[in-house]
Short mmCIF file of C-alpha atoms and ligand atoms in Angstrom, two decimals:
data_model
loop_
_atom_site.label_atom_id
_atom_site.label_comp_id
_atom_site.label_asym_id
_atom_site.label_seq_id
_atom_site.Cartn_x
_atom_site.Cartn_y
_atom_site.Cartn_z
CA UNK A 1 0.00 0.00 0.00
CA UNK A 2 1.16 3.55 -0.76
CA UNK A 3 1.61 6.09 1.98
CA UNK A 4 0.59 9.46 0.60
CA UNK A 5 1.39 12.74 2.34
CA UNK A 6 -1.75 14.87 2.19
CA UNK A 7 -0.68 18.54 2.12
CA UNK A 8 -2.97 19.17 5.10
CA UNK A 9 -3.22 15.91 7.07
CA UNK A 10 0.23 14.40 6.57
CA UNK A 11 1.09 10.82 5.66
CA UNK A 12 -1.92 8.51 5.43
CA UNK A 13 -2.69 5.10 3.96
CA UNK A 14 -3.62 4.91 0.28
CA UNK A 15 -7.04 3.50 1.27
CA UNK A 16 -8.03 6.97 2.54
CA UNK A 17 -7.52 8.48 -0.93
CA UNK A 18 -9.17 8.45 -4.30
CA UNK A 19 -7.27 8.62 -7.60
CA UNK A 20 -8.10 11.30 -10.12
CA UNK A 21 -5.92 10.50 -13.12
CA UNK A 22 -3.43 12.75 -14.88
CA UNK A 23 -3.09 16.29 -13.51
CA UNK A 24 -2.98 19.54 -15.49
CA UNK A 25 -5.44 18.44 -18.19
CA UNK A 26 -7.08 21.79 -18.87
CA UNK A 27 -10.47 22.29 -20.49
CA UNK A 28 -9.81 23.91 -23.90
CA UNK A 29 -10.87 27.56 -23.93
CA UNK A 30 -12.84 27.11 -27.15
CA UNK A 31 -14.57 23.90 -26.02
CA UNK A 32 -17.79 24.63 -27.95
CA UNK A 33 -15.89 25.03 -31.23
CA UNK A 34 -13.82 21.83 -31.02
CA UNK A 35 -14.03 19.10 -33.62
CA UNK A 36 -15.05 15.67 -32.36
CA UNK A 37 -11.48 14.50 -32.73
CA UNK A 38 -10.10 17.43 -30.71
CA UNK A 39 -12.78 16.92 -28.05
CA UNK A 40 -11.94 13.21 -27.83
CA UNK A 41 -8.28 14.13 -27.52
CA UNK A 42 -9.09 16.30 -24.51
CA UNK A 43 -11.58 13.88 -22.98
CA UNK A 44 -9.88 10.51 -23.38
CA UNK A 45 -6.21 10.80 -24.29
CA UNK A 46 -3.66 10.77 -21.48
CA UNK A 47 0.12 10.59 -21.48
CA UNK A 48 0.19 7.24 -19.57
CA UNK A 49 3.97 7.26 -19.04
CA UNK A 50 6.10 4.44 -17.75
CA UNK A 51 7.88 6.48 -15.10
CA UNK A 52 7.24 9.83 -13.45
CA UNK A 53 3.64 10.94 -13.66
CA UNK A 54 1.89 14.07 -12.40
CA UNK A 55 -1.49 12.96 -11.13
CA UNK A 56 -4.42 14.03 -8.98
CA UNK A 57 -5.46 12.48 -5.69
CA UNK A 58 -8.26 13.34 -3.26
CA UNK A 59 -8.17 12.71 0.48
CA UNK A 60 -11.66 11.20 0.46
CA UNK A 61 -11.70 9.87 4.02
CA UNK A 62 -9.75 12.79 5.50
CA UNK A 63 -9.98 16.47 4.63
CA UNK A 64 -11.63 15.72 1.23
CA UNK A 65 -9.17 17.98 -0.58
CA UNK A 66 -7.78 17.46 -4.08
CA UNK A 67 -4.05 17.84 -4.63
CA UNK A 68 -1.32 16.75 -7.04
CA UNK A 69 1.33 14.06 -6.71
CA UNK A 70 4.39 13.14 -8.78
CA UNK A 71 4.60 9.35 -8.69
CA UNK A 72 6.76 6.88 -10.57
CA UNK A 73 4.34 4.41 -12.15
CA UNK A 74 6.91 1.60 -12.14
CA UNK A 75 8.48 1.98 -8.70
CA UNK A 76 5.49 3.61 -6.92
CA UNK A 77 7.92 6.09 -5.41
CA UNK A 78 6.33 9.47 -4.70
CA UNK A 79 8.60 12.41 -5.50
CA UNK A 80 6.44 15.41 -4.74
CA UNK A 81 3.07 16.48 -3.39
CA UNK A 82 1.76 19.92 -4.30
CA UNK A 83 -1.43 21.95 -4.22
CA UNK A 84 -4.09 21.76 -6.90
CA UNK A 85 -4.01 24.91 -9.02
CA UNK A 86 -0.25 25.34 -8.78
CA UNK A 87 1.92 25.01 -11.90
CA UNK A 88 3.12 21.51 -12.91
CA UNK A 89 5.91 20.32 -10.63
CA UNK A 90 9.32 19.75 -12.14
CA UNK A 91 9.93 16.07 -12.70
CA UNK A 92 13.00 14.91 -10.83
CA UNK A 93 15.71 13.74 -13.21
CA UNK A 94 17.64 11.43 -10.91
CA UNK A 95 17.00 7.71 -11.52
CA UNK A 96 14.41 6.09 -9.30
CA UNK B 1 -31.19 -2.70 15.79
CA UNK B 2 -33.57 -2.53 18.70
CA UNK B 3 -31.28 -1.81 21.63
CA UNK B 4 -31.27 1.79 22.78
CA UNK B 5 -28.18 3.88 23.34
CA UNK B 6 -28.05 3.27 27.10
CA UNK B 7 -27.44 -0.46 26.45
CA UNK B 8 -24.34 0.23 24.39
CA UNK B 9 -21.82 0.06 27.16
CA UNK B 10 -18.89 -2.23 27.82
CA UNK B 11 -16.62 -2.09 30.84
CA UNK B 12 -13.42 -4.11 30.68
CA UNK B 13 -9.96 -3.95 32.18
CA UNK B 14 -8.77 -0.33 31.89
CA UNK B 15 -11.27 0.07 29.09
CA UNK B 16 -14.73 1.59 28.76
CA UNK B 17 -16.76 1.66 25.56
CA UNK B 18 -20.03 3.50 25.35
CA UNK B 19 -22.35 5.42 23.12
CA UNK B 20 -22.55 9.13 23.84
CA UNK B 21 -25.94 10.85 24.15
CA UNK B 22 -27.16 12.49 20.97
CA UNK B 23 -25.01 15.53 20.28
CA UNK B 24 -25.64 18.63 18.24
CA UNK B 25 -23.25 18.64 15.26
CA UNK B 26 -23.23 21.37 12.66
CA UNK B 27 -20.91 21.32 9.68
CA UNK B 28 -19.56 24.72 8.85
CA UNK B 29 -17.78 25.85 5.70
CA UNK B 30 -16.25 29.24 5.14
CA UNK B 31 -13.11 31.19 4.35
CA UNK B 32 -10.67 31.24 7.30
CA UNK B 33 -8.95 34.27 5.73
CA UNK B 34 -12.17 36.26 6.03
CA UNK B 35 -11.88 38.02 9.39
CA UNK B 36 -15.63 38.66 9.56
CA UNK B 37 -16.30 34.92 9.20
CA UNK B 38 -13.91 34.03 12.02
CA UNK B 39 -15.32 36.81 14.19
CA UNK B 40 -18.94 35.73 13.62
CA UNK B 41 -18.16 32.12 14.56
CA UNK B 42 -16.52 33.41 17.71
CA UNK B 43 -19.58 35.44 18.73
CA UNK B 44 -21.74 32.30 18.60
CA UNK B 45 -19.34 29.74 20.09
CA UNK B 46 -17.01 31.93 22.18
CA UNK B 47 -14.20 29.94 20.56
CA UNK B 48 -11.35 30.72 18.19
CA UNK B 49 -11.67 28.86 14.90
CA UNK B 50 -8.95 26.15 14.83
CA UNK B 51 -6.93 26.83 11.67
CA UNK B 52 -4.28 24.11 11.88
CA UNK B 53 -4.98 20.57 10.63
CA UNK B 54 -6.19 18.23 13.35
CA UNK B 55 -6.77 20.91 15.96
CA UNK B 56 -9.92 21.61 17.94
CA UNK B 57 -11.20 24.19 20.38
CA UNK B 58 -13.46 23.37 23.31
CA UNK B 59 -15.48 25.58 25.61
CA UNK B 60 -18.62 25.63 27.71
CA UNK B 61 -21.01 26.38 24.85
CA UNK B 62 -19.54 24.29 22.09
CA UNK B 63 -16.49 22.66 20.60
CA UNK B 64 -15.08 23.13 17.11
CA UNK B 65 -13.18 20.38 15.29
CA UNK B 66 -11.04 20.99 12.21
CA UNK B 67 -12.23 18.88 9.25
CA UNK B 68 -10.42 20.57 6.39
CA UNK B 69 -8.86 23.91 5.46
CA UNK B 70 -12.33 25.42 5.04
CA UNK B 71 -14.51 22.94 6.98
CA UNK B 72 -15.25 22.55 10.67
CA UNK B 73 -17.62 20.57 12.86
CA UNK B 74 -19.28 22.61 15.58
CA UNK B 75 -20.61 20.36 18.36
CA UNK B 76 -22.58 21.09 21.49
CA UNK B 77 -23.96 19.03 24.34
CA UNK B 78 -25.94 21.95 25.74
CA UNK B 79 -27.85 23.20 22.69
CA UNK B 80 -30.11 21.53 20.15
CA UNK B 81 -28.58 21.18 16.71
CA UNK B 82 -31.35 23.25 15.15
CA UNK B 83 -30.72 26.09 17.65
CA UNK B 84 -26.96 25.94 17.12
CA UNK B 85 -27.39 26.00 13.34
CA UNK B 86 -29.89 28.86 13.60
CA UNK B 87 -27.53 31.01 15.70
CA UNK B 88 -24.66 30.33 13.31
CA UNK B 89 -26.82 31.15 10.30
CA UNK B 90 -27.99 34.38 11.92
CA UNK B 91 -24.46 35.49 12.79
CA UNK B 92 -23.15 34.51 9.34
CA UNK B 93 -26.10 35.85 7.34
CA UNK B 94 -24.04 38.35 5.32
CA UNK B 95 -21.03 36.06 4.81
CA UNK B 96 -20.40 33.47 2.12
CA UNK B 97 -20.49 30.18 4.00
CA UNK B 98 -22.47 26.98 4.54
CA UNK B 99 -24.10 25.82 7.77
CA UNK B 100 -25.61 22.32 7.81
CA UNK B 101 -27.09 20.51 10.79
CA UNK B 102 -25.58 17.00 10.44
CA UNK B 103 -26.25 15.71 13.98
CA UNK B 104 -28.94 13.24 12.92
CA UNK B 105 -26.56 11.60 10.44
CA UNK B 106 -23.96 10.50 12.96
CA UNK B 107 -23.45 8.95 16.37
CA UNK B 108 -20.51 9.14 18.76
CA UNK B 109 -18.87 6.27 20.60
CA UNK B 110 -16.45 6.94 23.44
CA UNK B 111 -13.45 4.64 23.88
CA UNK B 112 -11.70 5.36 27.15
CA UNK B 113 -9.07 3.97 29.48
CA UNK B 114 -5.43 3.03 29.25
CA UNK B 115 -6.23 0.20 26.81
CA UNK B 116 -8.16 2.50 24.46
CA UNK B 117 -5.19 3.07 22.15
CA UNK B 118 -4.54 -0.67 21.88
CA UNK B 119 -8.17 -1.31 20.91
CA UNK B 120 -8.25 1.42 18.25
CA UNK B 121 -4.85 0.37 16.87
CA UNK B 122 -6.44 -2.91 15.72
CA UNK B 123 -8.38 -1.08 13.04
CA UNK B 124 -6.87 2.38 12.63
CA UNK B 125 -3.53 3.13 11.01
CA UNK B 126 -3.12 6.55 12.63
CA UNK B 127 -0.46 6.86 15.30
CA UNK B 128 -2.59 7.74 18.32
CA UNK B 129 0.35 7.99 20.73
CA UNK B 130 0.12 11.18 22.76
CA UNK B 131 3.30 12.52 21.15
CA UNK B 132 1.67 12.35 17.71
CA UNK B 133 -1.96 12.78 18.70
CA UNK B 134 -2.10 15.05 21.74
CA UNK B 135 -5.15 16.06 23.79
CA UNK B 136 -7.69 17.90 21.66
CA UNK B 137 -6.42 16.45 18.39
CA UNK B 138 -8.91 15.21 15.82
CA UNK B 139 -8.58 13.39 12.50
CA UNK B 140 -10.84 11.92 9.89
CA UNK B 141 -9.63 8.50 8.91
CA UNK B 142 -10.77 4.87 8.57
CA UNK B 143 -11.49 2.60 11.52
CA UNK B 144 -12.02 -1.00 10.43
CA UNK B 145 -12.78 0.38 6.94
CA UNK B 146 -15.48 2.71 8.31
CA UNK B 147 -15.00 6.46 7.74
CA UNK B 148 -14.74 8.06 11.18
CA UNK B 149 -13.77 11.25 12.92
CA UNK B 150 -11.49 10.49 15.88
CA UNK B 151 -11.16 13.11 18.61
CA UNK B 152 -9.04 12.83 21.75
CA UNK B 153 -11.42 14.67 24.06
CA UNK B 154 -10.05 13.60 27.44
CA UNK B 155 -6.55 12.94 28.79
CA UNK B 156 -7.50 9.65 30.54
CA UNK B 157 -7.44 9.03 27.51
CA UNK B 158 -10.94 9.25 26.04
CA UNK B 159 -11.28 9.00 22.28
CA UNK B 160 -14.57 10.01 20.72
CA UNK B 161 -15.36 8.22 17.48
CA UNK B 162 -17.91 9.95 15.24
CA UNK B 163 -19.38 7.52 12.72
CA UNK B 164 -22.31 7.59 10.31
CA UNK B 165 -25.52 6.42 11.98
CA UNK B 166 -25.90 3.82 9.23
CA UNK B 167 -22.64 2.23 10.49
CA UNK B 168 -23.68 2.35 14.16
CA UNK B 169 -24.19 -1.40 14.52
CA UNK B 170 -21.15 -2.30 12.44
CA UNK B 171 -18.87 0.02 14.42
CA UNK B 172 -20.18 -1.25 17.75
CA UNK B 173 -19.77 -4.89 16.74
CA UNK B 174 -16.20 -4.17 15.70
CA UNK B 175 -15.39 -2.25 18.90
CA UNK B 176 -16.87 -5.03 21.06
CA UNK B 177 -14.85 -7.66 19.24
CA UNK B 178 -11.67 -5.59 19.44
CA UNK B 179 -12.30 -5.08 23.17
CA UNK B 180 -13.02 -8.71 23.99
CA UNK B 181 -9.47 -9.49 25.14
CA UNK B 182 -9.91 -6.83 27.83
CA UNK B 183 -13.12 -8.35 29.21
CA UNK B 184 -13.28 -8.79 32.99
CA UNK B 185 -11.38 -11.90 34.19
CA UNK B 186 -14.51 -14.06 34.54
CA UNK B 187 -15.18 -14.23 30.81
CA UNK B 188 -11.57 -14.42 29.71
CA UNK B 189 -12.15 -17.89 28.26
ZN1 ZN C 1 -6.08 15.46 4.07
#
């Protein structure tokens, strides 16, 4: 099980959290004008990397807040936790 | 179902479990950076709004438990929930906030005595040692998979466990089972 450090509550078990997929996927400004293909690109396509991934988590059974995490999808190591709404965190370049 | 609250009591070795009488609980949301919001809550509760995670404030009229950076639980044993909610709503009328009487949705079990931490540790991954979870601390977490609010309300220690009313029987059954090794000597077998 992962231990995730909620920015407010501190380290808690993964079972207290919900996963929200890739972070920083912004709604296109011209959403009403998009072609079906562009809309599908926004709605369904994700980077799905093998390695460091910026993703959203919510502390469902704690403070109920959303926040962002940088996690390595192969090692499960968590590199950073940062507030929702802040700019994308730098990905660490050292090997896992 | 069937048994009333007064029957939910277990006394073991250095351990007491019991259901607390119905308590007024009002969930409050607002902006802690808005001084008028903090001031209005203070006029109703005579308490400072706890701003740090896991902190609470307790007084004669009410207690306030931190639930999130903009969410608190205001509890009272001396006022009805509807009255407490009405006074908060009146004081906060001009301020962007939310006041919801949630008392009917939850019940509170007390787990007290020097074996209380050992009982809760069987189903809760929080470190409840007094160094990490001092008097007055509160946290929302899972206890035996049930979402709960844990509050160290007394130094004896006494932990208060807020749980959804729909999980009342489940939580009691779990607490009773977790407490069974501390039963009085006669039923140790
Ligand atoms: Zn949290």
